[in-house]
mmCIF file with all atom_site columns, C-alpha atoms in Angstrom:
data_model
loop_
_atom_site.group_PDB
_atom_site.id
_atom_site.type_symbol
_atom_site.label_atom_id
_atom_site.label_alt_id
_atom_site.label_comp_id
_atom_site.label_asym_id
_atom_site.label_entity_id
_atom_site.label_seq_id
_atom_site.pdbx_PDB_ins_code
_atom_site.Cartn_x
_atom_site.Cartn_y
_atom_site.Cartn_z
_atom_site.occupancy
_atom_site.B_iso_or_equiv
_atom_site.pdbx_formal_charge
_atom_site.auth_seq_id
_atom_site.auth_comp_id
_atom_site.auth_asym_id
_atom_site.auth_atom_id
_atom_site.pdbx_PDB_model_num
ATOM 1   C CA . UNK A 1 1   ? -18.385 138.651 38.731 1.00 0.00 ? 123 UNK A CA 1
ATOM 2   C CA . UNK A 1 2   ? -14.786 140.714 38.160 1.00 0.00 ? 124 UNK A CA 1
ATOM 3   C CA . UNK A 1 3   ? -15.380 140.057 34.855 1.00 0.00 ? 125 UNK A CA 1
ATOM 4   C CA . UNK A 1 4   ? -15.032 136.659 34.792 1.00 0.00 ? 126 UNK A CA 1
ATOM 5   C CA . UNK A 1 5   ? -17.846 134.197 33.254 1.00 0.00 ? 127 UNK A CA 1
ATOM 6   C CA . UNK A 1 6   ? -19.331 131.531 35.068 1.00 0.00 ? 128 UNK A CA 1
ATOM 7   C CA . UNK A 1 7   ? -17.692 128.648 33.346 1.00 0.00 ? 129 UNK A CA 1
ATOM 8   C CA . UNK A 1 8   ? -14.433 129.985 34.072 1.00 0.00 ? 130 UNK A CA 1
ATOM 9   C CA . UNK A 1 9   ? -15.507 130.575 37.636 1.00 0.00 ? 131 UNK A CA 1
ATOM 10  C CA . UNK A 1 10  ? -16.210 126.867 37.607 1.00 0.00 ? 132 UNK A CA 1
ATOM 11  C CA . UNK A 1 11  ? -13.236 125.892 35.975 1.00 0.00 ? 133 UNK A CA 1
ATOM 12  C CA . UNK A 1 12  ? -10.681 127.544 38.178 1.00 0.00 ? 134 UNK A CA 1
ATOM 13  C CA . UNK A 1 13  ? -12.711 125.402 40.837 1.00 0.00 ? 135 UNK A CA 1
ATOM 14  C CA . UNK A 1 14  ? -11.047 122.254 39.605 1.00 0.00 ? 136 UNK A CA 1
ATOM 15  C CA . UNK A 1 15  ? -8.005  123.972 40.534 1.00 0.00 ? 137 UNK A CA 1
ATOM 16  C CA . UNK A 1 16  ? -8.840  124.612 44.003 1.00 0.00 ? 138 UNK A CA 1
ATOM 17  C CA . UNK A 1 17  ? -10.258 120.405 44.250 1.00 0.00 ? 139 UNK A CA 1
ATOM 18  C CA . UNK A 1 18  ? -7.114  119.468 42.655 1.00 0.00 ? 140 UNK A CA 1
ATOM 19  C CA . UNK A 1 19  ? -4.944  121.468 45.759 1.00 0.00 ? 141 UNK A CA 1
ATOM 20  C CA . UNK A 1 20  ? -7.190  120.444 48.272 1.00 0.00 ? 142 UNK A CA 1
ATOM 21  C CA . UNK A 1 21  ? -5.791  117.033 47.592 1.00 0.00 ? 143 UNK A CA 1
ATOM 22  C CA . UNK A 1 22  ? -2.246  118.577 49.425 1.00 0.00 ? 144 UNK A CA 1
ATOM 23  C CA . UNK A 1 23  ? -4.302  119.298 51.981 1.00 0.00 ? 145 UNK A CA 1
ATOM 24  C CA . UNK A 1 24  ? -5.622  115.940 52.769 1.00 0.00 ? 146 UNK A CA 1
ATOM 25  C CA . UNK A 1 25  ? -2.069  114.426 51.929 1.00 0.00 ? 147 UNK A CA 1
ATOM 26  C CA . UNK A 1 26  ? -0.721  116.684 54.900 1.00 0.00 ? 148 UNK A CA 1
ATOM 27  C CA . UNK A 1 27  ? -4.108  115.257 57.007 1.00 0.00 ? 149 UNK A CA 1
ATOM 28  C CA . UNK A 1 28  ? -2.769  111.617 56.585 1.00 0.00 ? 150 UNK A CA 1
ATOM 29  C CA . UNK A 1 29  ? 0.993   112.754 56.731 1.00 0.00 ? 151 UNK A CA 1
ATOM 30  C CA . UNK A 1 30  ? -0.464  114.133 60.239 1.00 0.00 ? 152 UNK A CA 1
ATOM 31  C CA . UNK A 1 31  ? -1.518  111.157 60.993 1.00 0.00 ? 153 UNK A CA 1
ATOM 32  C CA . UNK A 1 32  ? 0.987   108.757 60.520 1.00 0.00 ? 154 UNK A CA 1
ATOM 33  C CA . UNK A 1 33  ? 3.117   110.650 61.865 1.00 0.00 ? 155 UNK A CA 1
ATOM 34  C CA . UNK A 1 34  ? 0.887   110.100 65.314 1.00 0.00 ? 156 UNK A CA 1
ATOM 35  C CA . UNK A 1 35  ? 1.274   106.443 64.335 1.00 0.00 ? 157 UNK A CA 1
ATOM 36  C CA . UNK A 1 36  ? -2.710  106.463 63.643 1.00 0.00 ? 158 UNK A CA 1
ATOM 37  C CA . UNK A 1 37  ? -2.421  104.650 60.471 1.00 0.00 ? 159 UNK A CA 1
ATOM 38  C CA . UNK A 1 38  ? -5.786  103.770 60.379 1.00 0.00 ? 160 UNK A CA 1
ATOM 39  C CA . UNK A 1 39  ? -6.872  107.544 60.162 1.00 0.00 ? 161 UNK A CA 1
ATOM 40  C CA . UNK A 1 40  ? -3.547  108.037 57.493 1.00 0.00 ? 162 UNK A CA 1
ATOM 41  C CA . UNK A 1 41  ? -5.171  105.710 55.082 1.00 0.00 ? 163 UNK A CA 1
ATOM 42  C CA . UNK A 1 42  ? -8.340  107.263 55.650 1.00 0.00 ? 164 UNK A CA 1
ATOM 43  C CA . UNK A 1 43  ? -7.150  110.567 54.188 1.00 0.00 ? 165 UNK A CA 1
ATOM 44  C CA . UNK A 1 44  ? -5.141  108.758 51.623 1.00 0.00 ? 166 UNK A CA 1
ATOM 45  C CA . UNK A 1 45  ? -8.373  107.165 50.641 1.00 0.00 ? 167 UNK A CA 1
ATOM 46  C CA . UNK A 1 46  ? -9.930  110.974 50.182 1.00 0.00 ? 168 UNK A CA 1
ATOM 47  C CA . UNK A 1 47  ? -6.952  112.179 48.182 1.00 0.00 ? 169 UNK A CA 1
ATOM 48  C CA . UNK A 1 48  ? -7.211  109.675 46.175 1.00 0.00 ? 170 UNK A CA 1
ATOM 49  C CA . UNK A 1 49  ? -11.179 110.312 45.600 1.00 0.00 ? 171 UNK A CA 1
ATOM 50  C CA . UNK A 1 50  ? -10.281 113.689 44.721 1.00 0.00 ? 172 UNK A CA 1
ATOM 51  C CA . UNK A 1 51  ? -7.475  112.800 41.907 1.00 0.00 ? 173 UNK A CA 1
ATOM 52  C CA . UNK A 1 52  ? -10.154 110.480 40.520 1.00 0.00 ? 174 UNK A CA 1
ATOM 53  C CA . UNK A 1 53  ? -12.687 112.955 39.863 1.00 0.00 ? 175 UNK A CA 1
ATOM 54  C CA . UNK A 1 54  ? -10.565 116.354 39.408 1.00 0.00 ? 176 UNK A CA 1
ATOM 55  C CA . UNK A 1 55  ? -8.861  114.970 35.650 1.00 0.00 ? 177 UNK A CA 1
ATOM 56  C CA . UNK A 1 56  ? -12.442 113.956 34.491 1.00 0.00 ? 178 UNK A CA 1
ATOM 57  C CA . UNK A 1 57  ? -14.101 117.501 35.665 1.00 0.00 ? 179 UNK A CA 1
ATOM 58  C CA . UNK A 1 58  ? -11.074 119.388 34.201 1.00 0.00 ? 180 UNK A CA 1
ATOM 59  C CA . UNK A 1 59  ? -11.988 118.212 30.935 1.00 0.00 ? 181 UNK A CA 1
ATOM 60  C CA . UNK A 1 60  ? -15.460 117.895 31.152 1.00 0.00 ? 182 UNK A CA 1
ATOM 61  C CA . UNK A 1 61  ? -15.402 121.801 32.503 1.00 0.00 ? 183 UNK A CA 1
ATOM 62  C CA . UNK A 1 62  ? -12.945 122.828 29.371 1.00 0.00 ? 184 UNK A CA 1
ATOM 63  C CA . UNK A 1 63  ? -9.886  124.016 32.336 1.00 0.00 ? 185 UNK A CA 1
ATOM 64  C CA . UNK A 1 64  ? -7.406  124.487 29.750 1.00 0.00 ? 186 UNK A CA 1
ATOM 65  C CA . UNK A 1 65  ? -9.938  126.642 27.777 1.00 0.00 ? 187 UNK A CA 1
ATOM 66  C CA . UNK A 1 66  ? -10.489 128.972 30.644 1.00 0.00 ? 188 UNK A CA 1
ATOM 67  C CA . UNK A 1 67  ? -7.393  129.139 32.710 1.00 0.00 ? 189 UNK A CA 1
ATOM 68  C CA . UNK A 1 68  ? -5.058  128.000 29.303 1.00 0.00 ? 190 UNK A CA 1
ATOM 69  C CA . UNK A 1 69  ? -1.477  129.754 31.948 1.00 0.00 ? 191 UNK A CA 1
ATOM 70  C CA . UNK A 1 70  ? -2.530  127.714 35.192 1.00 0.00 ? 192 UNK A CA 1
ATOM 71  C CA . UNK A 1 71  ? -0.865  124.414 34.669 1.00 0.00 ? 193 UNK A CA 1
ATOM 72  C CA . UNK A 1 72  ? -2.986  121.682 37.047 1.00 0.00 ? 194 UNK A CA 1
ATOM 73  C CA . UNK A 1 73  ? -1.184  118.917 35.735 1.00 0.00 ? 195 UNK A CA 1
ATOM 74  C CA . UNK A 1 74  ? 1.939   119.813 37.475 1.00 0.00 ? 196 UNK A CA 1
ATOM 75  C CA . UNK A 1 75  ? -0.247  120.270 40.514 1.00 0.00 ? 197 UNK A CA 1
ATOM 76  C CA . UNK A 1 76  ? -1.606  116.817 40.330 1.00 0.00 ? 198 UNK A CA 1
ATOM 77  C CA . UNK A 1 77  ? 1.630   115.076 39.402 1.00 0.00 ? 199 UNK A CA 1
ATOM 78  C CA . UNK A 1 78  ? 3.412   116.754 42.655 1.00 0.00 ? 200 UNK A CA 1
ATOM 79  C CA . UNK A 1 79  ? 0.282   115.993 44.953 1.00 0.00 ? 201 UNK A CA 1
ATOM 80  C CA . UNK A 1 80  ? 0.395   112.547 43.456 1.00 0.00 ? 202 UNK A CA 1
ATOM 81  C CA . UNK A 1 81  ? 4.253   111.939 44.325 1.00 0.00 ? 203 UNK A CA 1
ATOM 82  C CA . UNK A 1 82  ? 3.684   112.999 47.978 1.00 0.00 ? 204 UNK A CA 1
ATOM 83  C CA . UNK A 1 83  ? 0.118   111.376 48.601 1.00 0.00 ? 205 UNK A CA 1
ATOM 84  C CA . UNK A 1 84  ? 1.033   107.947 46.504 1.00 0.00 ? 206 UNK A CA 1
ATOM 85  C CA . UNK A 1 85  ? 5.688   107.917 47.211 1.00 0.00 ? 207 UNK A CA 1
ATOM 86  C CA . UNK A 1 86  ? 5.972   109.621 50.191 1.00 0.00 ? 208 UNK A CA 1
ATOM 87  C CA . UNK A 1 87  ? 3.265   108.809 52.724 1.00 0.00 ? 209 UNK A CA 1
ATOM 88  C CA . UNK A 1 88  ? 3.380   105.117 51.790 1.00 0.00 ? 210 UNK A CA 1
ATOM 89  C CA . UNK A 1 89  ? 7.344   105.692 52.399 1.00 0.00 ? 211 UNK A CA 1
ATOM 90  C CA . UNK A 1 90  ? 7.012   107.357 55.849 1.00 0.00 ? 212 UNK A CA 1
ATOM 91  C CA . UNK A 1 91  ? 3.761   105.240 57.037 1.00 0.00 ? 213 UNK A CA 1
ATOM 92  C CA . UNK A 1 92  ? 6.405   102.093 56.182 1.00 0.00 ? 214 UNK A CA 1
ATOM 93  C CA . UNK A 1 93  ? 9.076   104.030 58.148 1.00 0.00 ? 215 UNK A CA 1
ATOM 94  C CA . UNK A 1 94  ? 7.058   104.943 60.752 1.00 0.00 ? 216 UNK A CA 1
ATOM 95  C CA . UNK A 1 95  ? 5.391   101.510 61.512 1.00 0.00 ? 217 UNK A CA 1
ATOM 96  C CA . UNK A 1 96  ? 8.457   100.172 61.860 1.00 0.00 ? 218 UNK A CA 1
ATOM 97  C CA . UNK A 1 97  ? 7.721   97.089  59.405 1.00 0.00 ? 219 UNK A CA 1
ATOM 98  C CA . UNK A 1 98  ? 10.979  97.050  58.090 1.00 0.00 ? 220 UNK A CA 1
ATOM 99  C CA . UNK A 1 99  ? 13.045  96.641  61.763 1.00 0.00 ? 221 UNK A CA 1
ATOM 100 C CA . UNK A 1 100 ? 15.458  98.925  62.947 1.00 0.00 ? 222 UNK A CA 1
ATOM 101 C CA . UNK A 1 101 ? 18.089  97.890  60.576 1.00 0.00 ? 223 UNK A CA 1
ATOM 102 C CA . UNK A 1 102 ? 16.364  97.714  57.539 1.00 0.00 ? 224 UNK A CA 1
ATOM 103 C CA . UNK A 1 103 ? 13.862  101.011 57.782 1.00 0.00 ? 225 UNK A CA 1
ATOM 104 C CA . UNK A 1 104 ? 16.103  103.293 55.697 1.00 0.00 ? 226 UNK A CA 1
ATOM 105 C CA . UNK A 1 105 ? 15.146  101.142 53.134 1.00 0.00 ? 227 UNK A CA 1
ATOM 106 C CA . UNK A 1 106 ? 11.424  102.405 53.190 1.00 0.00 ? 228 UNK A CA 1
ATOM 107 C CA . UNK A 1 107 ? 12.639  105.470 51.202 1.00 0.00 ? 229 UNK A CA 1
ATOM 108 C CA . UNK A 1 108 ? 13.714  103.229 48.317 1.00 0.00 ? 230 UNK A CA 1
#
């Protein structure tokens, strides 16, 4: 297809697991945001599924071989600040755990 083999068809899918991980960080940033924490952590939970398996299938499906310009570690490291610093930050904000006087301190 376009010139493009299979593997590296398969390959660049990695990719595309690897950002859908932004998308369910939004999902539970959504969420928490409703003060459904419950439904947050779910989507955490997913995110975190998907950064379990995408670094195993990028090397089991050669990534750097086929797509050696597309960096997905820099993906994955800023998905994994936002879905693992972030969220945790704002869900601790938001839930108002620390008290009024002490919740700026959920962004340290």
């Amino acid at each position: 297809m376009f010139g493009i083999s299979r593997d590296a068809l398969w390959a660049f899918g990695v990719h595309i697991l690897t950002a859908s991980g932004a998308f369910f960080a939004f999902l539970s940033l959504v969420a928490a945001a409703e003060k459904d924490f419950t439904k947050s952590f779910l989507w955490m939970g997913i995110a975190l599924a998907v950064d379990g398996v995408d670094g195993p299938l990028a090397r089991k499906l050669e990534v750097k071989k086929w797509w050696p310009f597309w960096s997905g570690d820099m993906l994955d490291a800023v998905i994994d600040y936002v879905t693992y610093v972030m969220i945790p930050a704002f869900i601790l904000y938001q839930s108002g755990l620390m008290g009024k006087n002490f919740s700026f301190l959920s962004a340290a």
